[in-house]
GROMACS .gro file of C-alpha atoms in nm:
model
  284
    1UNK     CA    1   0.000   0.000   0.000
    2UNK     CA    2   0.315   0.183   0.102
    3UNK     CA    3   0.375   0.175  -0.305
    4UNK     CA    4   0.088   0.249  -0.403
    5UNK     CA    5   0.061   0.607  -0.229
    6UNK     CA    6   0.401   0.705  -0.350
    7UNK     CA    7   0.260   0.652  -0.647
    8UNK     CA    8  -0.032   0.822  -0.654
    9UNK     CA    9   0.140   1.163  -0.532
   10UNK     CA   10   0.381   1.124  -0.815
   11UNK     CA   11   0.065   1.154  -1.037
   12UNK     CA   12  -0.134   1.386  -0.813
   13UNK     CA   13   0.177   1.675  -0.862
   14UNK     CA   14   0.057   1.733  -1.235
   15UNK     CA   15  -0.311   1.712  -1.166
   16UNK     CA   16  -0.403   1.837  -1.504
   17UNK     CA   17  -0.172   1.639  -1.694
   18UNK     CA   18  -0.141   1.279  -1.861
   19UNK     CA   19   0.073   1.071  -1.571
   20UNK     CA   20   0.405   0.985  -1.706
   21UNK     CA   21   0.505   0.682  -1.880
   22UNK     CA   22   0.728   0.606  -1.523
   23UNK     CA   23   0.465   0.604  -1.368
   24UNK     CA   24   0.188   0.417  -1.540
   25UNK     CA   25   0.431   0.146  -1.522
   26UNK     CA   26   0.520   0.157  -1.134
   27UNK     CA   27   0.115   0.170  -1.074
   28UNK     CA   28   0.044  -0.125  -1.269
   29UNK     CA   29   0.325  -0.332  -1.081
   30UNK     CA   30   0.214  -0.209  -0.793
   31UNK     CA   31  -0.179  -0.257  -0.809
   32UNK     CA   32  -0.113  -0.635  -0.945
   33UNK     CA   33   0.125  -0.687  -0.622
   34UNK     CA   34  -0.171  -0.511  -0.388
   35UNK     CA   35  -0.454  -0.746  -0.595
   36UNK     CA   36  -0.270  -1.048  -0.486
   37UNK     CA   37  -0.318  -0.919  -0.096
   38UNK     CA   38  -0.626  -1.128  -0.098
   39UNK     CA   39  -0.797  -1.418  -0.241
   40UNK     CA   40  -0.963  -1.345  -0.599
   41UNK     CA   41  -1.338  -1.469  -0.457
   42UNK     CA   42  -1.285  -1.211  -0.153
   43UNK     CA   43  -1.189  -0.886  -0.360
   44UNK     CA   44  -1.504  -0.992  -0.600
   45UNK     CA   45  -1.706  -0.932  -0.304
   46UNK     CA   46  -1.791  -0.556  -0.240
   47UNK     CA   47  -2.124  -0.407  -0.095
   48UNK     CA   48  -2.141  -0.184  -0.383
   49UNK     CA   49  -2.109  -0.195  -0.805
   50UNK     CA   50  -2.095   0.242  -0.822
   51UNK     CA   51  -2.079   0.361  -1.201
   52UNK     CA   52  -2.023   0.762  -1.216
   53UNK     CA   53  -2.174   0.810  -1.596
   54UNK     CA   54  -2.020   1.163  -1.577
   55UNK     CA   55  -2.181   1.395  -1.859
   56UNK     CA   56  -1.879   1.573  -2.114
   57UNK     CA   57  -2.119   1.697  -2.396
   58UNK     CA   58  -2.052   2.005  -2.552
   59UNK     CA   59  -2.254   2.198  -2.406
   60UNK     CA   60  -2.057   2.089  -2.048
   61UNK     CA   61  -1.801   2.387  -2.083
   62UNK     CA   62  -1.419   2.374  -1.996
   63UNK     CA   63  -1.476   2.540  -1.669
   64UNK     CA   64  -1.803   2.310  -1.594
   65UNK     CA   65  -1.586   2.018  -1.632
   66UNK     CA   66  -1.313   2.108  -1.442
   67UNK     CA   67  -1.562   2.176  -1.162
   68UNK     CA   68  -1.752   1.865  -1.211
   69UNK     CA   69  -1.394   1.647  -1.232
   70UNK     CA   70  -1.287   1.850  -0.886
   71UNK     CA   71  -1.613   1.750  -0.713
   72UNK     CA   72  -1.577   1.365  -0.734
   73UNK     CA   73  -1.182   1.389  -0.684
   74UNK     CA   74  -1.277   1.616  -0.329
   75UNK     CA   75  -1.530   1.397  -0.234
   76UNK     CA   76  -1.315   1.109  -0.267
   77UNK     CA   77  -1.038   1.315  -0.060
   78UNK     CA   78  -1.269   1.347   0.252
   79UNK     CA   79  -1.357   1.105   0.530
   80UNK     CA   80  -1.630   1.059   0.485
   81UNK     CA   81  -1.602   0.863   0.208
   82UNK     CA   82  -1.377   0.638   0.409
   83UNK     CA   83  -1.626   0.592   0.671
   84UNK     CA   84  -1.912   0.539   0.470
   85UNK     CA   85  -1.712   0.226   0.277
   86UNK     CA   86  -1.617   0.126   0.584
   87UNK     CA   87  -2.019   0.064   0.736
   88UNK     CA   88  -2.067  -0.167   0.499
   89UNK     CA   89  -2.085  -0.546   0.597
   90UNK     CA   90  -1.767  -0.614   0.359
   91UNK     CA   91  -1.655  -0.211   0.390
   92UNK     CA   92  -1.522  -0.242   0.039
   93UNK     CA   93  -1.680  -0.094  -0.303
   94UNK     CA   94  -1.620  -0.148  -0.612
   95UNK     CA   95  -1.591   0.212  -0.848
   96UNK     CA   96  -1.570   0.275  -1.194
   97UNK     CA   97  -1.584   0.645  -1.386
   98UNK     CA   98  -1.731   0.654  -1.705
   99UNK     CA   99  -1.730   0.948  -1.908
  100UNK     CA  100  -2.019   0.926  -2.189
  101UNK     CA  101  -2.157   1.214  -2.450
  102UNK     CA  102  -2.327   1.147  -2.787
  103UNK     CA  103  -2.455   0.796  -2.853
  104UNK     CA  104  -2.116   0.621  -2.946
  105UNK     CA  105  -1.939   0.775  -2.694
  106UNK     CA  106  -1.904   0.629  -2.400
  107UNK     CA  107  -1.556   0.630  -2.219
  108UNK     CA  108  -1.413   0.419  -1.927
  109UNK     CA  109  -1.117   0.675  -1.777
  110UNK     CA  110  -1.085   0.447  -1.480
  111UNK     CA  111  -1.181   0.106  -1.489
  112UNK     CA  112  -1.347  -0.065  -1.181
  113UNK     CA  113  -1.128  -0.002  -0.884
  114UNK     CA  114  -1.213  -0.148  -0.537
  115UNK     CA  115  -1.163   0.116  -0.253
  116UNK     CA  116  -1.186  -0.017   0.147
  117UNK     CA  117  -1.071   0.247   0.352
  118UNK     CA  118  -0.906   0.627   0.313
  119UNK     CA  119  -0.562   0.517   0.126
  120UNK     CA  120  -0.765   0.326  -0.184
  121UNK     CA  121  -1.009   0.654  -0.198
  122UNK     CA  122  -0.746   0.862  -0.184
  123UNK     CA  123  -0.535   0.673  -0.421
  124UNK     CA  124  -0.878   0.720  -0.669
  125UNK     CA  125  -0.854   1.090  -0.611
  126UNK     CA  126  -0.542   1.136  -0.740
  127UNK     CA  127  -0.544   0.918  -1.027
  128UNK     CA  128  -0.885   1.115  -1.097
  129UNK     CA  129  -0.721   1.448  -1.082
  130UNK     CA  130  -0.439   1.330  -1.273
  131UNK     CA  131  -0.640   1.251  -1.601
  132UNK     CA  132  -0.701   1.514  -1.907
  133UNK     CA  133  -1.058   1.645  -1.926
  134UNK     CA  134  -1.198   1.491  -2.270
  135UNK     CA  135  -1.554   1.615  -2.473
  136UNK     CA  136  -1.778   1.478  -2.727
  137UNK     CA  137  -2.112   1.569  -2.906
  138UNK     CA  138  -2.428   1.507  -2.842
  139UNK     CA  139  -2.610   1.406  -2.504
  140UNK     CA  140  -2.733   1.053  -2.516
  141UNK     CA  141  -2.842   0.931  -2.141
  142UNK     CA  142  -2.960   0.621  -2.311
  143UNK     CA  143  -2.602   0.542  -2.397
  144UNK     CA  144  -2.477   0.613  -2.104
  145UNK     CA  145  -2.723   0.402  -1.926
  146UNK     CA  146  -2.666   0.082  -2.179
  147UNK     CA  147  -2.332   0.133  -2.130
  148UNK     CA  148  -2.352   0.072  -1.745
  149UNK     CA  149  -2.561  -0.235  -1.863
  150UNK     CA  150  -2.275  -0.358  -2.021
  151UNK     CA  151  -2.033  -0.285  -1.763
  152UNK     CA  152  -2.198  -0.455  -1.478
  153UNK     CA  153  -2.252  -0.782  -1.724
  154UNK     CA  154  -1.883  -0.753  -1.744
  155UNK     CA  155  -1.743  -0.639  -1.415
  156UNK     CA  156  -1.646  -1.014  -1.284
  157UNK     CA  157  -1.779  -0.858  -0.914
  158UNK     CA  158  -2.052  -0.992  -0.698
  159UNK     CA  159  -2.259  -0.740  -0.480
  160UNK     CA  160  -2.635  -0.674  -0.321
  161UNK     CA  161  -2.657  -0.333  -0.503
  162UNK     CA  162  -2.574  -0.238  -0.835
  163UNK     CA  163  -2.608   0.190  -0.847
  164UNK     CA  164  -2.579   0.389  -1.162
  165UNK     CA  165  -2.480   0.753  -1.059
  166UNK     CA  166  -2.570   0.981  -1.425
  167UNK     CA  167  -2.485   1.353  -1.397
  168UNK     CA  168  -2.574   1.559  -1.664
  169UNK     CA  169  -2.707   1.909  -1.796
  170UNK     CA  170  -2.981   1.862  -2.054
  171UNK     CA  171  -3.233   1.587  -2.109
  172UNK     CA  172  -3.125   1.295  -2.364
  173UNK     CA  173  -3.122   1.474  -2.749
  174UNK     CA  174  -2.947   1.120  -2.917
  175UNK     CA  175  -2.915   0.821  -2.945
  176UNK     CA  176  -3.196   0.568  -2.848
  177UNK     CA  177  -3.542   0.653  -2.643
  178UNK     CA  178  -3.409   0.664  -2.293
  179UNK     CA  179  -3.713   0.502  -2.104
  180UNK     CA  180  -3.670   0.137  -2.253
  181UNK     CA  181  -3.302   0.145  -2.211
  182UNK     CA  182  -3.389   0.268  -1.855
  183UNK     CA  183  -3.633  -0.016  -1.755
  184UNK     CA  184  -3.397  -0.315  -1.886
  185UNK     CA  185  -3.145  -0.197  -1.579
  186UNK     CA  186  -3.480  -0.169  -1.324
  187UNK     CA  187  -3.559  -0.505  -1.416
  188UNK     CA  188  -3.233  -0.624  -1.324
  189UNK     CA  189  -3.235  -0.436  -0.966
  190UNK     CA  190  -3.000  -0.214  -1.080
  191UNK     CA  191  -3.048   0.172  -0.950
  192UNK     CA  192  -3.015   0.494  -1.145
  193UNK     CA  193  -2.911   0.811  -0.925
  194UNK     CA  194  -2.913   1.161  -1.031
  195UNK     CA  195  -2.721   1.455  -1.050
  196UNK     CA  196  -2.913   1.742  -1.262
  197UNK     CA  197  -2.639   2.050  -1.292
  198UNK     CA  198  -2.815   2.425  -1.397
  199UNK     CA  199  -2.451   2.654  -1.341
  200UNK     CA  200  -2.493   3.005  -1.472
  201UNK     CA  201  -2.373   3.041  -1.790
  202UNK     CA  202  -2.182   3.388  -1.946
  203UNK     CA  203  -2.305   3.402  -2.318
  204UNK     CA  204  -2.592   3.134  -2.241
  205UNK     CA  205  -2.883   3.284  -2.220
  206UNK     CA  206  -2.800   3.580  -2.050
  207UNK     CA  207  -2.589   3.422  -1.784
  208UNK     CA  208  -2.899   3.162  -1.701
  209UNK     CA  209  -2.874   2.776  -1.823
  210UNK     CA  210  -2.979   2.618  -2.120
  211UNK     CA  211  -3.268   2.442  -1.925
  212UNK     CA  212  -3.390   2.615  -1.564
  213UNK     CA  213  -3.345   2.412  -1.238
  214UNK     CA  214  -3.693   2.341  -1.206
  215UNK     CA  215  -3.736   2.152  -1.518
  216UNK     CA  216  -3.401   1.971  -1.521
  217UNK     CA  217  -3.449   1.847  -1.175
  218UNK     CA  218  -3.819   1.747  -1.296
  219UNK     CA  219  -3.653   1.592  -1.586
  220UNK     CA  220  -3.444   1.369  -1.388
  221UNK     CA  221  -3.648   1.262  -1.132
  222UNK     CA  222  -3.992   1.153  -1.384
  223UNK     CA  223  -3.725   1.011  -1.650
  224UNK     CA  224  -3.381   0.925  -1.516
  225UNK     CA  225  -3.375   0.755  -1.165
  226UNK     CA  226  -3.545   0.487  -1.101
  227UNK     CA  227  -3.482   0.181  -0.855
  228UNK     CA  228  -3.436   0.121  -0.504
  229UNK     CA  229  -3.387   0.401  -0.293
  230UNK     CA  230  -3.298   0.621  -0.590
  231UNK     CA  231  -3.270   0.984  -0.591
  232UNK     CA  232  -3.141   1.340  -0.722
  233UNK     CA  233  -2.963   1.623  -0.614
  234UNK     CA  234  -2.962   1.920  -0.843
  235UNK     CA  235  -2.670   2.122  -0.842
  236UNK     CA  236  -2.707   2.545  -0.930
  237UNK     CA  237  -2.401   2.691  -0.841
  238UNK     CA  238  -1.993   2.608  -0.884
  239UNK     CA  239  -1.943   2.637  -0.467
  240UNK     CA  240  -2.190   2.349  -0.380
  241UNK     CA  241  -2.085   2.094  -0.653
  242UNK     CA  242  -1.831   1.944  -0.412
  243UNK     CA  243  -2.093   1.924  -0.107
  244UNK     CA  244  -2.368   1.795  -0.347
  245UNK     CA  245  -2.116   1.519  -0.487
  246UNK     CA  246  -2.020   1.388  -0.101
  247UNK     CA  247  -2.329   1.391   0.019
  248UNK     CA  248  -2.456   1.220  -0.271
  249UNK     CA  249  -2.151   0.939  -0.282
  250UNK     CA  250  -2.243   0.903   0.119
  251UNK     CA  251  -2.630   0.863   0.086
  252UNK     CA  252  -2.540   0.600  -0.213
  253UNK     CA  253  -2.271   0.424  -0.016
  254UNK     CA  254  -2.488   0.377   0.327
  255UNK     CA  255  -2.827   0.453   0.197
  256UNK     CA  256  -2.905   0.665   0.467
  257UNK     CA  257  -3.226   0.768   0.346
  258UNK     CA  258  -3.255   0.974   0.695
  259UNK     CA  259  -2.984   1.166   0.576
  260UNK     CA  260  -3.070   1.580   0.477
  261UNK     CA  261  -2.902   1.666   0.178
  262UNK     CA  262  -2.796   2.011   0.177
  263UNK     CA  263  -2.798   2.082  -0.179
  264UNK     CA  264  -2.994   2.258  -0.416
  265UNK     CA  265  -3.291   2.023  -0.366
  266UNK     CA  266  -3.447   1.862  -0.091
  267UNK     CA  267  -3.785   1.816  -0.255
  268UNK     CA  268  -3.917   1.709  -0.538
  269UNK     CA  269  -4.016   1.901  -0.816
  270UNK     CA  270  -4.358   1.944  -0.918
  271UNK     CA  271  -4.268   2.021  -1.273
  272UNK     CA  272  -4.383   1.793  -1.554
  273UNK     CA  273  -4.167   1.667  -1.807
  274UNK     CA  274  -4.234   1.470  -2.137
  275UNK     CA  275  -3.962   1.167  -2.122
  276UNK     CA  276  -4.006   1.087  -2.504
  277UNK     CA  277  -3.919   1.478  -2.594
  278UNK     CA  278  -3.571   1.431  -2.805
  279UNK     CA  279  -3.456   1.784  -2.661
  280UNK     CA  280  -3.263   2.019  -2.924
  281UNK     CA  281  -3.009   2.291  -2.816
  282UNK     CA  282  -2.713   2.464  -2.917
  283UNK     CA  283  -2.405   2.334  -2.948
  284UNK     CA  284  -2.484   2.022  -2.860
   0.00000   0.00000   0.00000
């Protein structure tokens, strides 16, 4: 472990930049020595399968990104990530961060990674931070969603809750209708979370978002969650992001339904929204 956190502050000193071919190469010798710590049928065991499906369409901007990329790396930073993992009956989790636009884009930047106490989150962080920002076109939930499909079919891990975490700023505009997509991963227990982000904009609409917080969050509660315990926490401003995305991570890892989430949100909306619109924008 020792290894592993040298590591992981050799890639955390250039947190903006591609990790160096040095060390790539000491992390993979190092995470196949720390795999072999246990027996292969114990690390397949974890209380949770967590997918972040983390929204990069166009119309996410530079700045958006970086704040949305900073939120899950701080969240993974603080303790009570740590203790959260650690309530579990196994107090392990499996992670993986998937970055997804247009249909056909749909990117694994960190493949599933099991994290049981504050050195493998904060390892995570830093390989997080480390990685380059990327961007596609298009906004395609349903891909995102099928692509989680996949992933769990594929993961080789064994849990009681499978959780699909989709953040995103618009409603799905590609790709296939998102309800049928969504009720193949219902039928298979599987939950879908939500994270609806309305930031300001400069030159978008006079500052405001594309879609208002209202409607988004409406959006995302009638059309995107679904499942046990499932949920969403709208984000409206840059300073809460990191709040909204520990909080969230916590209520997901314990499901402390008791929990207040002091976000944006704490009821539900009582907008309506039509979950067969194919939404149209610009730039996106």
């Amino acid at each position: 472990m020792d290894d592993l956190v040298r590591i992981a502050r050799c890639a955390g000193a250039r947190p903006v930049l591609r990790l160096t071919a040095v060390c790539f190469l000491l992390f993979a010798m190092a995470s196949q020595a720390h795999a072999t710590d246990r027996p292969a049928d114990q690390l397949a065991e974890v209380d949770l399968q967590l997918i972040l499906a983390v929204d990069v369409s166009p119309s996410m901007s530079n700045v958006e990104q970086r704040v949305q990329r900073d939120g899950y790396v701080s969240a993974f930073r603080h303790a009570d990530i740590a203790t959260a993992i650690k309530s579990g009956e196994r107090g392990r989790i499996a992670v993986l961060y998937l970055e997804w636009a247009g249909p056909n884009q749909q990117t694994v930047i960190m493949p599933w990674t099991i994290v049981e106490g504050r050195e493998d989150a904060l390892i995570l962080a830093d390989r997080l931070a480390a990685l380059p920002l990327t961007e596609g076109r298009g906004t395609s939930i349903s891909g995102a969603l099928w692509a989680a499909h996949d992933l769990f079919a594929k993961s080789g891990l064994r849990s009681p809750r499978r959780v699909v975490d989709v953040s995103g700023d618009g409603p799905n505009n590609a790709g296939a209708p998102l309800d049928p997509v969504r009720q193949v991963l219902l039928a298979k227990g599987v939950t879908i979370n939500g994270l609806p982000i309305a930031l300001p904009r400069i030159g978008w609409a006079g500052g405001f978002a594309i879609y208002d917080r209202s409607y988004l969050q409406s959006y995302f509660e009638r059309c995107v969650i679904g499942g046990p315990d499932a949920f969403a926490i709208g984000v409206t401003e840059a300073a809460m992001f990191a709040t909204a995305v520990r909080l969230k991570l916590v209520r997901e890892i314990t499901m402390n339904m008791g929990q207040v989430i002091h976000a944006a949100y704490t009821t539900r909306s009582d907008r309506t929204a039509d979950c067969n619109m194919i939404a149209q924008s610009p730039g996106r």
